[in-house]
mmCIF file of C-alpha atoms and ligand atoms in Angstrom:
data_model
loop_
_atom_site.group_PDB
_atom_site.id
_atom_site.type_symbol
_atom_site.label_atom_id
_atom_site.label_comp_id
_atom_site.label_asym_id
_atom_site.label_seq_id
_atom_site.Cartn_x
_atom_site.Cartn_y
_atom_site.Cartn_z
ATOM 1 C CA ASP A 1 5.790 19.272 8.720
ATOM 2 C CA ASP A 2 4.641 22.063 6.525
ATOM 3 C CA ALA A 3 4.760 24.143 9.403
ATOM 4 C CA ALA A 4 8.296 23.961 9.971
ATOM 5 C CA GLY A 5 8.812 24.154 6.217
ATOM 6 C CA GLU A 6 6.610 27.073 5.780
ATOM 7 C CA ARG A 7 9.053 28.684 8.389
ATOM 8 C CA LEU A 8 12.288 27.607 7.091
ATOM 9 C CA PHE A 9 10.999 28.535 3.641
ATOM 10 C CA ASN A 10 9.933 31.868 4.760
ATOM 11 C CA GLU A 11 13.713 32.539 6.361
ATOM 12 C CA ILE A 12 15.255 31.117 2.907
ATOM 13 C CA ILE A 13 13.471 34.011 1.083
ATOM 14 C CA ALA A 14 13.794 36.639 3.507
ATOM 15 C CA ARG A 15 17.629 36.176 3.818
ATOM 16 C CA ASP A 16 17.812 36.047 -0.216
ATOM 17 C CA SER A 17 19.225 32.741 -0.745
ATOM 18 C CA ARG A 18 18.265 29.614 -2.581
ATOM 19 C CA ILE A 19 15.532 26.979 -2.447
ATOM 20 C CA GLU A 20 16.405 23.987 -4.058
ATOM 21 C CA PRO A 21 14.319 20.820 -5.217
ATOM 22 C CA ARG A 22 13.964 19.226 -2.389
ATOM 23 C CA ASP A 23 13.109 21.674 0.240
ATOM 24 C CA TRP A 24 9.883 22.579 0.888
ATOM 25 C CA MET A 25 7.920 25.070 -1.054
ATOM 26 C CA PRO A 26 4.175 26.538 -1.226
ATOM 27 C CA ALA A 27 1.864 24.920 -3.690
ATOM 28 C CA ASP A 28 1.548 28.778 -5.419
ATOM 29 C CA TYR A 29 5.197 29.365 -5.213
ATOM 30 C CA ARG A 30 5.822 25.801 -7.595
ATOM 31 C CA LYS A 31 2.822 26.681 -9.785
ATOM 32 C CA SER A 32 3.744 30.397 -10.137
ATOM 33 C CA LEU A 33 7.370 28.861 -11.271
ATOM 34 C CA THR A 34 6.409 26.452 -13.856
ATOM 35 C CA ARG A 35 4.236 28.803 -15.171
ATOM 36 C CA GLN A 36 7.171 30.879 -16.092
ATOM 37 C CA ILE A 37 9.750 28.456 -17.050
ATOM 38 C CA SER A 38 7.672 26.557 -19.090
ATOM 39 C CA GLN A 39 6.473 29.503 -20.875
ATOM 40 C CA HIS A 40 10.315 30.753 -20.978
ATOM 41 C CA ALA A 41 11.333 27.306 -22.362
ATOM 42 C CA HIS A 42 8.204 27.409 -25.101
ATOM 43 C CA SER A 43 9.461 30.710 -25.625
ATOM 44 C CA GLU A 44 13.021 30.144 -26.621
ATOM 45 C CA ILE A 45 12.041 26.329 -28.949
ATOM 46 C CA ILE A 46 9.181 28.399 -30.728
ATOM 47 C CA GLY A 47 11.966 31.235 -31.083
ATOM 48 C CA MET A 48 13.627 29.246 -33.214
ATOM 49 C CA GLN A 49 11.635 28.815 -36.218
ATOM 50 C CA PRO A 50 11.258 32.724 -37.203
ATOM 51 C CA GLU A 51 15.429 32.901 -37.736
ATOM 52 C CA ALA A 52 15.888 29.000 -38.394
ATOM 53 C CA ASN A 53 13.742 30.212 -41.944
ATOM 54 C CA TRP A 54 16.188 32.651 -42.983
ATOM 55 C CA ILE A 55 19.746 30.097 -42.613
ATOM 56 C CA THR A 56 18.875 29.463 -46.012
ATOM 57 C CA ARG A 57 19.005 33.261 -47.052
ATOM 58 C CA ALA A 58 21.663 34.481 -45.160
ATOM 59 C CA PRO A 59 23.648 36.593 -47.417
ATOM 60 C CA SER A 60 26.978 34.780 -46.658
ATOM 61 C CA LEU A 61 28.643 31.558 -45.472
ATOM 62 C CA LYS A 62 29.806 33.375 -42.093
ATOM 63 C CA ARG A 63 26.459 34.309 -41.619
ATOM 64 C CA LYS A 64 24.923 31.481 -41.904
ATOM 65 C CA ALA A 65 27.371 29.345 -39.672
ATOM 66 C CA VAL A 66 26.773 32.406 -37.366
ATOM 67 C CA LEU A 67 22.805 32.203 -37.429
ATOM 68 C CA MET A 68 22.996 28.309 -37.052
ATOM 69 C CA ALA A 69 24.881 28.149 -33.942
ATOM 70 C CA LYS A 70 22.637 31.137 -32.446
ATOM 71 C CA VAL A 71 19.140 28.857 -33.366
ATOM 72 C CA GLN A 72 21.365 25.734 -31.590
ATOM 73 C CA ASP A 73 22.173 28.260 -28.553
ATOM 74 C CA GLU A 74 17.736 28.552 -28.728
ATOM 75 C CA ALA A 75 17.293 24.865 -28.297
ATOM 76 C CA GLY A 76 19.972 24.448 -25.917
ATOM 77 C CA HIS A 77 17.936 27.515 -23.706
ATOM 78 C CA GLY A 78 14.593 25.194 -24.193
ATOM 79 C CA LEU A 79 16.234 22.344 -22.748
ATOM 80 C CA TYR A 80 17.971 23.413 -19.672
ATOM 81 C CA LEU A 81 14.632 25.407 -19.064
ATOM 82 C CA TYR A 82 12.297 21.908 -19.519
ATOM 83 C CA SER A 83 15.334 20.271 -16.921
ATOM 84 C CA ALA A 84 14.698 23.243 -14.353
ATOM 85 C CA ALA A 85 10.670 23.363 -14.869
ATOM 86 C CA GLU A 86 10.889 19.517 -14.500
ATOM 87 C CA THR A 87 12.757 19.536 -11.068
ATOM 88 C CA LEU A 88 9.379 21.046 -10.196
ATOM 89 C CA GLY A 89 7.589 17.874 -10.881
ATOM 90 C CA THR A 90 6.098 18.473 -14.586
ATOM 91 C CA SER A 91 7.237 16.383 -17.011
ATOM 92 C CA ARG A 92 8.907 17.946 -20.149
ATOM 93 C CA ASP A 93 6.723 15.329 -22.260
ATOM 94 C CA ARG A 94 3.479 17.373 -20.630
ATOM 95 C CA MET A 95 4.610 20.640 -21.138
ATOM 96 C CA THR A 96 5.046 19.899 -24.384
ATOM 97 C CA GLU A 97 1.651 17.997 -24.896
ATOM 98 C CA ASP A 98 -0.224 21.450 -23.584
ATOM 99 C CA LEU A 99 2.211 23.918 -25.938
ATOM 100 C CA ILE A 100 1.096 22.067 -29.586
ATOM 101 C CA ALA A 101 -2.506 21.323 -27.635
ATOM 102 C CA GLY A 102 -2.101 25.746 -27.680
ATOM 103 C CA LYS A 103 -2.778 25.652 -23.572
ATOM 104 C CA ALA A 104 0.426 26.714 -23.128
ATOM 105 C CA ARG A 105 1.829 30.739 -23.583
ATOM 106 C CA TYR A 106 4.800 31.126 -25.060
ATOM 107 C CA SER A 107 6.550 34.993 -25.886
ATOM 108 C CA SER A 108 4.303 37.252 -28.026
ATOM 109 C CA ILE A 109 7.208 38.383 -30.056
ATOM 110 C CA PHE A 110 7.821 34.858 -31.773
ATOM 111 C CA ASN A 111 4.642 35.912 -33.284
ATOM 112 C CA TYR A 112 5.364 38.227 -35.564
ATOM 113 C CA PRO A 113 6.716 37.987 -39.752
ATOM 114 C CA VAL A 114 10.490 37.920 -40.452
ATOM 115 C CA LEU A 115 10.212 39.839 -43.676
ATOM 116 C CA THR A 116 14.163 40.521 -44.672
ATOM 117 C CA TRP A 117 17.774 39.868 -43.521
ATOM 118 C CA ALA A 118 17.245 43.262 -41.489
ATOM 119 C CA ASP A 119 14.788 41.664 -39.674
ATOM 120 C CA ILE A 120 17.435 38.936 -38.646
ATOM 121 C CA GLY A 121 19.663 42.046 -37.049
ATOM 122 C CA ALA A 122 16.923 44.103 -35.523
ATOM 123 C CA ILE A 123 15.930 40.323 -33.727
ATOM 124 C CA GLY A 124 19.395 39.904 -32.665
ATOM 125 C CA TRP A 125 19.412 43.467 -31.468
ATOM 126 C CA LEU A 126 16.305 44.459 -30.427
ATOM 127 C CA VAL A 127 14.563 40.994 -29.046
ATOM 128 C CA ASP A 128 17.859 39.294 -27.770
ATOM 129 C CA GLY A 129 18.547 42.773 -26.181
ATOM 130 C CA ALA A 130 15.099 43.000 -23.777
ATOM 131 C CA ALA A 131 15.449 39.150 -23.540
ATOM 132 C CA ILE A 132 19.366 40.066 -21.664
ATOM 133 C CA CYS A 133 17.749 43.379 -19.730
ATOM 134 C CA ASN A 134 14.770 40.883 -18.467
ATOM 135 C CA GLN A 135 17.007 37.829 -17.763
ATOM 136 C CA VAL A 136 20.141 39.414 -16.366
ATOM 137 C CA PRO A 137 17.969 39.910 -12.826
ATOM 138 C CA LEU A 138 16.866 36.219 -13.208
ATOM 139 C CA CYS A 139 19.714 34.888 -12.939
ATOM 140 C CA ARG A 140 19.124 35.783 -9.049
ATOM 141 C CA ALA A 141 15.957 34.277 -8.968
ATOM 142 C CA SER A 142 15.256 32.378 -5.269
ATOM 143 C CA TYR A 143 15.020 29.283 -6.952
ATOM 144 C CA GLY A 144 18.256 27.179 -7.283
ATOM 145 C CA PRO A 145 17.814 25.366 -10.559
ATOM 146 C CA TYR A 146 15.950 28.757 -12.439
ATOM 147 C CA GLY A 147 18.481 31.479 -11.218
ATOM 148 C CA ARG A 148 21.638 28.612 -12.824
ATOM 149 C CA ALA A 149 20.479 27.655 -16.050
ATOM 150 C CA MET A 150 19.916 31.370 -16.475
ATOM 151 C CA VAL A 151 23.421 32.438 -15.962
ATOM 152 C CA ARG A 152 24.624 30.103 -19.051
ATOM 153 C CA ILE A 153 21.761 31.228 -21.055
ATOM 154 C CA CYS A 154 22.050 35.106 -20.642
ATOM 155 C CA LYS A 155 25.943 34.480 -22.085
ATOM 156 C CA GLU A 156 24.793 33.076 -24.913
ATOM 157 C CA GLU A 157 22.093 36.183 -25.239
ATOM 158 C CA SER A 158 24.889 38.604 -25.574
ATOM 159 C CA PHE A 159 26.662 37.076 -27.696
ATOM 160 C CA HIS A 160 23.433 36.769 -29.954
ATOM 161 C CA GLN A 161 22.958 40.444 -29.308
ATOM 162 C CA ARG A 162 25.919 41.065 -30.167
ATOM 163 C CA GLN A 163 25.542 39.562 -33.955
ATOM 164 C CA GLY A 164 22.719 41.115 -34.632
ATOM 165 C CA PHE A 165 23.808 44.617 -33.698
ATOM 166 C CA GLU A 166 26.548 43.660 -35.942
ATOM 167 C CA ILE A 167 24.406 42.942 -38.678
ATOM 168 C CA LEU A 168 22.577 46.284 -38.499
ATOM 169 C CA LEU A 169 25.888 48.100 -38.384
ATOM 170 C CA GLU A 170 26.787 46.763 -41.729
ATOM 171 C CA LEU A 171 23.731 47.461 -42.998
ATOM 172 C CA ALA A 172 23.648 51.080 -41.657
ATOM 173 C CA ASN A 173 26.850 51.987 -43.038
ATOM 174 C CA GLY A 174 25.763 50.116 -46.449
ATOM 175 C CA THR A 175 23.946 51.283 -49.185
ATOM 176 C CA PRO A 176 20.844 53.747 -49.506
ATOM 177 C CA GLU A 177 18.799 50.689 -50.014
ATOM 178 C CA GLN A 178 20.619 48.320 -47.127
ATOM 179 C CA ARG A 179 20.661 51.779 -44.303
ATOM 180 C CA ALA A 180 16.504 51.857 -44.910
ATOM 181 C CA MET A 181 16.222 47.662 -45.047
ATOM 182 C CA ALA A 182 18.097 48.323 -41.228
ATOM 183 C CA GLN A 183 15.498 51.281 -40.285
ATOM 184 C CA ASP A 184 12.899 49.490 -41.458
ATOM 185 C CA ALA A 185 13.547 46.349 -39.111
ATOM 186 C CA VAL A 186 13.845 48.209 -36.580
ATOM 187 C CA ASP A 187 10.613 50.489 -37.146
ATOM 188 C CA ARG A 188 8.481 47.271 -37.009
ATOM 189 C CA TRP A 189 10.248 45.345 -34.294
ATOM 190 C CA TYR A 190 10.938 47.831 -31.870
ATOM 191 C CA ALA A 191 7.284 48.215 -30.257
ATOM 192 C CA PRO A 192 6.908 44.648 -30.074
ATOM 193 C CA SER A 193 9.926 43.956 -28.119
ATOM 194 C CA LEU A 194 8.681 46.772 -25.636
ATOM 195 C CA MET A 195 5.663 44.465 -25.570
ATOM 196 C CA MET A 196 7.765 41.161 -24.084
ATOM 197 C CA PHE A 197 8.276 43.171 -21.030
ATOM 198 C CA GLY A 198 4.599 42.193 -20.250
ATOM 199 C CA PRO A 199 1.891 44.068 -19.781
ATOM 200 C CA PRO A 200 1.791 47.943 -17.625
ATOM 201 C CA ASP A 201 2.497 47.095 -13.977
ATOM 202 C CA GLU A 202 -0.969 47.750 -12.884
ATOM 203 C CA GLU A 203 -2.099 44.881 -15.330
ATOM 204 C CA SER A 204 0.132 42.485 -13.948
ATOM 205 C CA PRO A 205 -1.438 39.826 -11.953
ATOM 206 C CA ASN A 206 1.482 37.927 -11.247
ATOM 207 C CA SER A 207 4.072 40.701 -10.469
ATOM 208 C CA GLN A 208 3.040 41.180 -6.760
ATOM 209 C CA LYS A 209 3.889 37.775 -5.530
ATOM 210 C CA SER A 210 6.956 37.228 -7.612
ATOM 211 C CA MET A 211 8.502 39.837 -6.172
ATOM 212 C CA GLU A 212 8.125 39.114 -2.752
ATOM 213 C CA TRP A 213 9.586 35.747 -3.795
ATOM 214 C CA ASN A 214 12.542 36.828 -5.380
ATOM 215 C CA ILE A 215 11.742 35.466 -8.590
ATOM 216 C CA LYS A 216 11.306 38.901 -10.174
ATOM 217 C CA ARG A 217 13.657 41.470 -9.036
ATOM 218 C CA PHE A 218 11.924 44.184 -10.726
ATOM 219 C CA SER A 219 8.712 45.365 -12.370
ATOM 220 C CA ASN A 220 7.797 45.017 -16.391
ATOM 221 C CA ASP A 221 7.497 48.463 -16.279
ATOM 222 C CA GLU A 222 11.091 49.680 -14.798
ATOM 223 C CA LEU A 223 12.750 46.760 -16.883
ATOM 224 C CA ARG A 224 10.856 48.112 -20.233
ATOM 225 C CA SER A 225 12.165 51.363 -18.973
ATOM 226 C CA ARG A 226 15.610 49.987 -18.455
ATOM 227 C CA PHE A 227 15.855 48.887 -21.999
ATOM 228 C CA VAL A 228 14.478 51.932 -23.537
ATOM 229 C CA GLY A 229 17.719 53.812 -22.381
ATOM 230 C CA MET A 230 20.035 50.495 -23.369
ATOM 231 C CA MET A 231 18.580 51.217 -27.181
ATOM 232 C CA VAL A 232 18.731 55.135 -27.198
ATOM 233 C CA GLU A 233 22.398 55.011 -26.186
ATOM 234 C CA GLN A 234 23.218 51.922 -29.099
ATOM 235 C CA ILE A 235 20.863 53.710 -31.973
ATOM 236 C CA ARG A 236 22.856 56.360 -32.160
ATOM 237 C CA VAL A 237 25.818 54.246 -32.931
ATOM 238 C CA LEU A 238 24.080 52.892 -35.351
ATOM 239 C CA GLY A 239 23.132 56.041 -37.402
ATOM 240 C CA LEU A 240 19.512 54.560 -37.227
ATOM 241 C CA GLU A 241 16.749 56.137 -35.307
ATOM 242 C CA LEU A 242 14.291 54.712 -32.883
ATOM 243 C CA PRO A 243 10.228 54.661 -34.351
ATOM 244 C CA ASP A 244 9.352 56.758 -31.379
ATOM 245 C CA LYS A 245 9.192 60.503 -30.411
ATOM 246 C CA ASP A 246 8.320 60.354 -27.020
ATOM 247 C CA VAL A 247 11.552 58.846 -25.551
ATOM 248 C CA ARG A 248 12.696 60.743 -22.754
ATOM 249 C CA TYR A 249 14.548 61.054 -19.661
ATOM 250 C CA ASN A 250 12.712 61.536 -16.901
ATOM 251 C CA GLU A 251 14.867 63.818 -14.238
ATOM 252 C CA GLU A 252 12.333 63.634 -11.261
ATOM 253 C CA THR A 253 11.481 59.702 -11.362
ATOM 254 C CA GLY A 254 15.332 58.635 -12.932
ATOM 255 C CA ARG A 255 13.285 57.035 -15.298
ATOM 256 C CA TRP A 256 13.149 56.525 -19.301
ATOM 257 C CA GLU A 257 10.067 57.112 -20.820
ATOM 258 C CA HIS A 258 8.393 55.904 -23.825
ATOM 259 C CA GLY A 259 5.503 56.449 -26.406
ATOM 260 C CA PRO A 260 2.209 54.865 -25.614
ATOM 261 C CA LEU A 261 2.190 51.155 -26.794
ATOM 262 C CA ASP A 262 -0.871 49.137 -28.241
ATOM 263 C CA TRP A 263 -2.436 46.875 -25.784
ATOM 264 C CA ASN A 264 -4.893 45.874 -27.909
ATOM 265 C CA GLU A 265 -2.589 44.500 -30.085
ATOM 266 C CA PHE A 266 -0.794 42.386 -27.247
ATOM 267 C CA ARG A 267 -3.962 40.792 -26.221
ATOM 268 C CA GLU A 268 -4.975 40.056 -29.618
ATOM 269 C CA VAL A 269 -1.369 38.222 -30.163
ATOM 270 C CA LEU A 270 -1.771 36.604 -26.952
ATOM 271 C CA ALA A 271 -5.105 35.084 -27.522
ATOM 272 C CA GLY A 272 -3.206 33.449 -30.510
ATOM 273 C CA ARG A 273 -4.540 35.871 -33.270
ATOM 274 C CA GLY A 274 -1.340 37.365 -34.149
ATOM 275 C CA PRO A 275 0.036 37.449 -37.365
ATOM 276 C CA CYS A 276 1.958 34.037 -37.766
ATOM 277 C CA ASN A 277 0.519 32.247 -34.197
ATOM 278 C CA ALA A 278 -1.592 29.953 -36.457
ATOM 279 C CA GLN A 279 1.773 29.187 -38.405
ATOM 280 C CA ARG A 280 3.769 28.659 -35.720
ATOM 281 C CA MET A 281 1.592 26.105 -33.594
ATOM 282 C CA GLU A 282 1.118 24.378 -36.790
ATOM 283 C CA ARG A 283 5.184 23.729 -37.181
ATOM 284 C CA ARG A 284 5.874 23.111 -33.671
ATOM 285 C CA ARG A 285 2.914 19.897 -34.073
ATOM 286 C CA GLU A 286 4.813 18.761 -37.086
ATOM 287 C CA ALA A 287 8.027 18.894 -36.074
ATOM 288 C CA HIS A 288 6.875 16.927 -33.255
ATOM 289 C CA GLU A 289 4.949 14.198 -35.332
ATOM 290 C CA GLU A 290 8.185 14.076 -37.404
ATOM 291 C CA GLY A 291 10.513 13.738 -34.350
ATOM 292 C CA ALA A 292 8.379 10.625 -33.310
ATOM 293 C CA TRP A 293 10.507 7.996 -34.415
ATOM 294 C CA VAL A 294 13.962 9.848 -32.584
ATOM 295 C CA ARG A 295 12.135 10.023 -29.175
ATOM 296 C CA GLU A 296 11.162 5.907 -29.665
ATOM 297 C CA ALA A 297 15.034 5.409 -31.046
ATOM 298 C CA ALA A 298 16.330 7.262 -27.778
ATOM 299 C CA ALA A 299 14.236 5.487 -25.542
ATOM 300 C CA ALA A 300 14.835 1.823 -26.934
ATOM 301 C CA TYR A 301 18.411 2.695 -26.705
ATOM 302 C CA ALA A 302 18.103 3.806 -23.165
ATOM 303 C CA ALA A 303 16.148 0.424 -22.300
ATOM 304 C CA LYS A 304 19.103 -1.020 -24.247
ATOM 305 C CA GLN A 305 21.686 0.242 -21.899
ATOM 306 C CA ALA A 306 19.783 -0.288 -18.940
ATOM 307 C CA ALA A 307 19.370 -3.744 -19.399
ATOM 308 C CA GLY A 308 22.752 -4.589 -20.098
ATOM 309 C CA ARG A 309 23.895 -3.109 -16.914
ATOM 310 C CA ALA A 310 21.245 -4.969 -15.354
ATOM 311 C CA THR A 311 22.806 -8.471 -16.753
HETATM 312 N N1 3HC B 1 4.296 37.311 -24.490
HETATM 313 C C1 3HC B 1 3.556 36.532 -23.843
HETATM 314 N N2 3HC B 1 2.428 36.435 -22.565
HETATM 315 C C2 3HC B 1 2.873 37.399 -21.979
HETATM 316 C C3 3HC B 1 3.636 37.826 -22.159
HETATM 317 C C4 3HC B 1 4.493 37.901 -23.504
HETATM 318 N N3 3HC B 1 5.538 39.270 -23.695
HETATM 319 N N4 3HC B 1 4.252 38.875 -21.334
HETATM 320 C C5 3HC B 1 2.967 38.801 -20.228
HETATM 321 N N5 3HC B 1 2.263 37.703 -20.454
HETATM 322 C C6 3HC B 1 1.136 36.708 -19.818
HETATM 323 C C7 3HC B 1 2.155 36.193 -18.472
HETATM 324 O O1 3HC B 1 2.944 34.955 -18.815
HETATM 325 C C8 3HC B 1 0.985 36.083 -18.218
HETATM 326 O O2 3HC B 1 0.096 35.263 -18.271
HETATM 327 P P1 3HC B 1 -0.261 33.666 -17.315
HETATM 328 O O3 3HC B 1 -0.897 34.139 -15.752
HETATM 329 O O4 3HC B 1 -1.374 33.143 -18.188
HETATM 330 O O5 3HC B 1 1.035 32.878 -17.077
HETATM 331 C C9 3HC B 1 0.100 37.173 -18.127
HETATM 332 O O6 3HC B 1 0.652 37.736 -19.493
HETATM 333 C C10 3HC B 1 0.318 38.116 -17.405
HETATM 334 O O7 3HC B 1 1.507 38.669 -17.419
HETATM 335 P P2 3HC B 1 2.220 39.063 -15.549
HETATM 336 O O8 3HC B 1 3.271 40.268 -15.881
HETATM 337 O O9 3HC B 1 1.358 39.106 -14.720
HETATM 338 O O10 3HC B 1 3.379 37.735 -16.009
HETATM 339 P P3 3HC B 1 5.157 37.968 -15.438
HETATM 340 O O11 3HC B 1 4.804 38.138 -14.064
HETATM 341 O O12 3HC B 1 4.656 36.259 -15.803
HETATM 342 O O13 3HC B 1 5.807 38.428 -16.601
HETATM 343 C C11 3HC B 1 7.361 38.154 -18.080
HETATM 344 C C12 3HC B 1 5.895 37.868 -17.500
HETATM 345 C C13 3HC B 1 8.316 39.125 -18.055
HETATM 346 C C14 3HC B 1 7.601 37.562 -19.451
HETATM 347 C C15 3HC B 1 7.978 36.996 -16.750
HETATM 348 O O14 3HC B 1 7.109 35.681 -17.011
HETATM 349 C C16 3HC B 1 9.212 36.528 -17.121
HETATM 350 O O15 3HC B 1 10.534 37.464 -17.220
HETATM 351 N N6 3HC B 1 9.056 35.641 -17.733
HETATM 352 C C17 3HC B 1 10.835 35.065 -18.140
HETATM 353 C C18 3HC B 1 11.078 35.324 -19.395
HETATM 354 C C19 3HC B 1 10.861 34.523 -20.326
HETATM 355 O O16 3HC B 1 10.177 34.250 -20.353
HETATM 356 N N7 3HC B 1 11.123 34.988 -21.815
HETATM 357 C C20 3HC B 1 10.677 34.894 -23.140
HETATM 358 C C21 3HC B 1 10.844 35.852 -23.880
HETATM 359 S S1 3HC B 1 12.055 35.522 -25.119
HETATM 360 C C22 3HC B 1 12.875 34.720 -25.122
HETATM 361 O O17 3HC B 1 13.643 34.166 -23.827
HETATM 362 C C23 3HC B 1 13.924 33.847 -26.504
HETATM 363 C C24 3HC B 1 15.187 34.727 -26.321
HETATM 364 O O18 3HC B 1 15.714 33.711 -27.684
HETATM 365 C C25 3HC B 1 14.814 35.616 -27.170
#
């Protein structure tokens, strides 16, 4: 019954163990996880677009092969995550319908334009770097299928981050124009990547419950500050600069601090009014419609296989 289920759920959370799909769980836990995991899945799928746009313009065959592999990895991440969310009872079709109807969220970061090849480096270094910083603690999320999906995703994200860093390193050591292009990309992607961690703690309605349930292990601001500290070290190796004069380590709090972020811009992007929101959604709808025949063919094939097995 519910009372016994709830007791067991609380015990599992208290001993920092895992909830599995068939276990009893509070309706709010299920709802919040479905929200977070499906948003995460949508981010991976929408996130394929800004980079896929650069595959034909990659500066060498090697860069093209690496970028293609990376974009395919993002598709894989989306699929693991939709599968994890499905174990909570919402079908992938339903999640996809919500996305293309404009009812679902995906990460703000993918609504910014990718203007030069150096942006592909900055995305790998900053955006995938922020994703790793946020997602490594999620490998310990209390919901089993989510935590397990995150382990593999984080391994692949590490490769993505290295490839971005290496693109920037090569440009930073190139001609003055290439170096300027690398700095410009870092200048434009820095603040949006800090906003990936979500609103400041005092404006984060989901954090408290998520932390009680061992889904989130650190607050949005804690992870943002940790990320700034990582970037400070790595930008030195690149020989570039972070576009933020206020970055400093606060000895008293033990935290890295950064300059003010434009939270109004963040709210605008979340409201669908960022620079590329309309284009991203339009492309996603087109791809869904153009993929209809693939889904039909796969369903027909599966039905045929099942009929074959039945006879
Ligand atoms: N972009 C869009 N929406 C955001 C956001 C962002 N950067 N940050 C927060 N939000 C939304 C939240 O989803 C929430 O909306 P909702 O209540 O309608 O669902 C609202 O703003 C308030 O934020 P909270 O802090 O209360 O929300 P959370 O506790 O869920 O924290 C989060 C936000 C830190 C993003 C958390 O959901 C999380 O860790 N999610 C998993 C990681 C993820 O989604 N990453 C996507 C990044 S990109 C990526 O992974 C692809 C890779 O290839 C780069």
